[in-house]
């Protein structure tokens, strides 16, 4: 079966750094997305990785290791507005997005 | 173009009633997806259109659910004989792609409550 695992919840302090991990087992791989979703709102795109390595975009970076079926999202200089759920999604061999359940990130002052 | 729009934003219905939701994708996007999301879970795939053709439908989708995209533009999702278990957020997303990977843009969703 297809499976994506992420921690259910994480807590971090404003100004700090947090790493959200995602492991996946899918039938084929055509890329991995990270989305941010605030409570009651739609997911919004953060990053896309298809090759191994680190993609940096401002305060957010995403890493991929295809051989390990592993990705992480790194958030630096955390702000209160970063409190949200972070969803990992993998595109399988049929180009369908397989979603994780999301990691709820709580930022404390 | 202001992005993907969904209507209504909220719907409360009695069990057994039929409901229909509408999604207007970003105008040049050829792909349109419907997802369902419950609290604390990631989006669950329901169905997918490329232009007007419905290419895939989740095995989890019962025959009470039907979706159309008649002219390859807007789409409707109908749920017949609603059940309390249908209560969820229904998300629509669109993307521009021809077989490769494309970022999906989501609408604000329609929150359905079946009482």
Coordinates of C-alpha atoms in Angstrom, one line a residue:
Chain A
X1 CA 0.0 0.0 0.0
X2 CA 0.9 3.6 -0.2
X3 CA 1.8 5.4 3.0
X4 CA 3.1 8.8 4.1
X5 CA 4.2 9.4 7.7
X6 CA 4.6 12.7 9.5
X7 CA 4.6 13.6 13.1
X8 CA 1.1 14.6 14.3
X9 CA 2.2 17.7 16.2
X10 CA 5.3 19.7 17.0
X11 CA 5.9 22.7 19.2
X12 CA 8.6 25.3 18.7
X13 CA 9.6 28.8 20.0
X14 CA 9.3 32.0 18.1
X15 CA 12.6 32.9 16.4
X16 CA 13.9 29.3 16.5
X17 CA 14.3 26.6 13.8
X18 CA 12.1 23.5 13.4
X19 CA 12.5 20.5 11.1
X20 CA 9.4 18.6 10.1
X21 CA 10.1 15.1 8.7
X22 CA 8.2 13.0 6.2
X23 CA 8.8 9.4 5.1
X24 CA 7.0 7.8 2.3
X25 CA 6.3 4.5 0.6
X26 CA 4.5 4.9 -2.7
X27 CA 4.1 3.1 -6.0
X28 CA 6.6 5.1 -8.0
X29 CA 7.8 8.6 -7.3
X30 CA 7.4 11.8 -9.4
X31 CA 8.1 14.4 -6.8
X32 CA 7.3 15.6 -3.3
X33 CA 5.3 18.7 -2.3
X34 CA 5.1 20.5 1.0
X35 CA 1.9 22.6 1.6
X36 CA 1.0 24.9 4.5
X37 CA -2.6 24.9 5.7
X38 CA -4.0 27.3 8.3
X39 CA -7.0 26.2 10.3
X40 CA -10.1 26.4 8.2
X41 CA -8.3 27.4 5.0
X42 CA -7.1 25.7 1.9
X43 CA -3.6 24.3 1.5
X44 CA -1.1 26.6 -0.1
X45 CA 2.0 25.5 -2.0
X46 CA 5.4 25.8 -0.2
X47 CA 7.9 23.7 -2.1
X48 CA 8.5 20.9 -4.7
X49 CA 11.4 18.4 -4.7
X50 CA 12.1 15.8 -7.4
X51 CA 15.9 15.5 -7.2
X52 CA 17.9 14.7 -4.1
X53 CA 19.2 17.6 -2.1
X54 CA 18.1 20.8 -0.5
X55 CA 15.8 23.5 -2.0
X56 CA 15.9 26.8 -0.2
X57 CA 13.3 29.5 -0.5
X58 CA 13.6 32.3 2.0
X59 CA 13.0 31.1 5.6
X60 CA 11.8 27.7 4.3
X61 CA 13.9 24.9 2.9
X62 CA 13.0 21.4 1.8
X63 CA 15.2 18.3 1.5
X64 CA 14.7 15.1 -0.3
X65 CA 16.5 11.7 -0.3
X66 CA 14.8 9.4 -2.8
X67 CA 16.8 6.3 -1.8
X68 CA 15.6 6.7 1.8
X69 CA 12.1 7.7 1.0
X70 CA 12.6 10.7 3.2
X71 CA 12.0 14.5 3.1
X72 CA 12.1 17.3 5.6
X73 CA 10.8 20.9 5.7
X74 CA 13.0 23.3 7.6
X75 CA 11.6 26.5 8.9
X76 CA 13.9 29.2 10.2
X77 CA 13.4 32.4 12.3
X78 CA 9.9 31.1 13.2
X79 CA 7.1 33.6 13.4
X80 CA 3.8 33.3 15.1
X81 CA 2.1 33.3 11.7
X82 CA 3.9 30.0 10.9
X83 CA 1.5 28.2 13.3
X84 CA -0.3 25.9 10.9
X85 CA -0.4 22.4 9.6
X86 CA 2.3 21.3 7.2
X87 CA 1.3 18.6 4.7
X88 CA 3.7 16.4 2.8
X89 CA 2.4 15.0 -0.5
X90 CA 4.0 12.6 -3.0
X91 CA 3.2 12.2 -6.7
X92 CA 3.1 8.5 -7.5
X93 CA 3.6 6.7 -10.8
X94 CA 0.1 7.7 -12.0
X95 CA 0.8 11.3 -11.2
X96 CA -1.7 11.3 -8.3
X97 CA -0.9 13.2 -5.1
X98 CA -0.8 11.0 -2.1
X99 CA -1.2 13.1 1.1
X100 CA 0.1 12.7 4.6
X101 CA -2.2 13.6 7.5
X102 CA -0.2 16.8 8.2
X103 CA 1.9 18.0 11.1
X104 CA 0.3 20.7 13.3
X105 CA 3.0 23.2 14.2
X106 CA 2.5 25.3 17.4
X107 CA 4.6 28.3 17.8
X108 CA 5.1 29.7 21.3
X109 CA 6.3 33.2 22.2
Chain B
X1 CA -8.2 35.8 -12.3
X2 CA -8.4 35.5 -8.5
X3 CA -7.6 31.9 -8.3
X4 CA -9.7 28.8 -7.7
X5 CA -13.2 29.6 -6.3
X6 CA -15.7 27.3 -4.7
X7 CA -19.4 27.9 -3.9
X8 CA -20.9 27.7 -1.4
X9 CA -18.3 28.1 1.4
X10 CA -20.6 26.5 3.9
X11 CA -23.5 24.1 3.5
X12 CA -25.7 22.6 6.2
X13 CA -28.1 20.0 5.1
X14 CA -30.4 17.3 6.5
X15 CA -29.5 13.7 6.2
X16 CA -31.0 12.2 3.0
X17 CA -30.9 15.5 1.0
X18 CA -28.9 16.0 -2.1
X19 CA -26.2 18.7 -2.3
X20 CA -24.2 20.2 -5.2
X21 CA -21.0 22.1 -5.0
X22 CA -19.4 24.2 -7.7
X23 CA -15.7 24.8 -8.5
X24 CA -14.3 27.4 -10.9
X25 CA -10.6 26.7 -11.6
X26 CA -8.0 29.1 -12.7
X27 CA -9.0 29.8 -16.3
X28 CA -6.0 28.3 -18.2
X29 CA -5.7 25.2 -16.0
X30 CA -6.7 21.9 -17.7
X31 CA -6.6 19.7 -14.6
X32 CA -9.2 19.8 -11.9
X33 CA -9.2 17.7 -8.7
X34 CA -11.8 17.2 -6.0
X35 CA -10.6 16.2 -2.5
X36 CA -12.3 15.6 0.9
X37 CA -10.7 16.6 4.1
X38 CA -11.7 15.8 7.7
X39 CA -10.2 17.4 10.8
X40 CA -6.6 16.3 11.4
X41 CA -6.3 14.5 8.2
X42 CA -4.7 15.3 4.8
X43 CA -6.8 15.8 1.7
X44 CA -8.4 12.5 0.5
X45 CA -8.5 12.2 -3.3
X46 CA -12.0 11.9 -4.8
X47 CA -11.7 12.4 -8.5
X48 CA -9.7 14.1 -11.3
X49 CA -10.5 15.7 -14.6
X50 CA -8.2 16.6 -17.5
X51 CA -10.2 19.1 -19.5
X52 CA -13.8 17.6 -19.6
X53 CA -12.7 14.0 -19.2
X54 CA -13.0 12.4 -15.8
X55 CA -9.8 10.3 -15.8
X56 CA -9.9 8.8 -12.3
X57 CA -12.3 8.2 -9.5
X58 CA -11.4 7.0 -6.0
X59 CA -12.4 3.5 -5.2
X60 CA -13.6 5.0 -1.9
X61 CA -16.2 7.1 -3.7
X62 CA -19.6 5.6 -3.4
X63 CA -22.2 5.8 -6.2
X64 CA -23.9 8.6 -4.3
X65 CA -21.1 10.9 -5.4
X66 CA -20.9 12.2 -9.0
X67 CA -18.8 14.9 -10.6
X68 CA -19.0 16.7 -13.9
X69 CA -16.9 19.2 -15.8
X70 CA -19.1 19.6 -18.9
X71 CA -17.1 22.2 -20.9
X72 CA -13.7 21.6 -19.4
X73 CA -14.1 24.8 -17.3
X74 CA -16.1 24.7 -14.0
X75 CA -16.9 21.5 -12.3
X76 CA -19.7 20.3 -10.0
X77 CA -19.7 17.7 -7.3
X78 CA -23.0 16.2 -6.3
X79 CA -23.7 14.1 -3.2
X80 CA -27.1 12.3 -3.2
X81 CA -28.8 11.0 -0.1
X82 CA -26.3 12.6 2.2
X83 CA -25.2 10.8 5.3
X84 CA -23.6 12.2 8.5
X85 CA -20.3 10.6 7.5
X86 CA -20.2 12.9 4.5
X87 CA -19.6 15.9 6.8
X88 CA -16.2 17.3 5.7
X89 CA -14.4 20.0 3.9
X90 CA -14.6 19.5 0.1
X91 CA -11.6 21.0 -1.6
X92 CA -11.2 21.7 -5.3
X93 CA -7.8 22.2 -6.9
X94 CA -6.6 23.0 -10.4
X95 CA -3.3 22.8 -12.2
X96 CA -1.8 23.3 -15.6
X97 CA -0.1 20.1 -16.9
X98 CA 0.3 17.8 -19.8
X99 CA 1.6 14.7 -18.0
X100 CA 4.4 16.2 -16.0
X101 CA 4.2 17.5 -12.5
X102 CA 2.4 20.7 -11.7
X103 CA 1.7 22.7 -8.6
X104 CA -1.9 22.4 -7.6
X105 CA -3.8 25.6 -6.5
X106 CA -6.6 25.0 -4.0
X107 CA -9.9 26.8 -3.6
X108 CA -11.1 27.8 -0.1
X109 CA -13.3 24.7 0.1
X110 CA -16.9 24.0 0.9
X111 CA -17.6 22.9 4.4
X112 CA -20.5 20.4 4.5
X113 CA -22.3 19.6 7.7
X114 CA -25.0 16.9 7.5
X115 CA -27.4 17.0 10.5

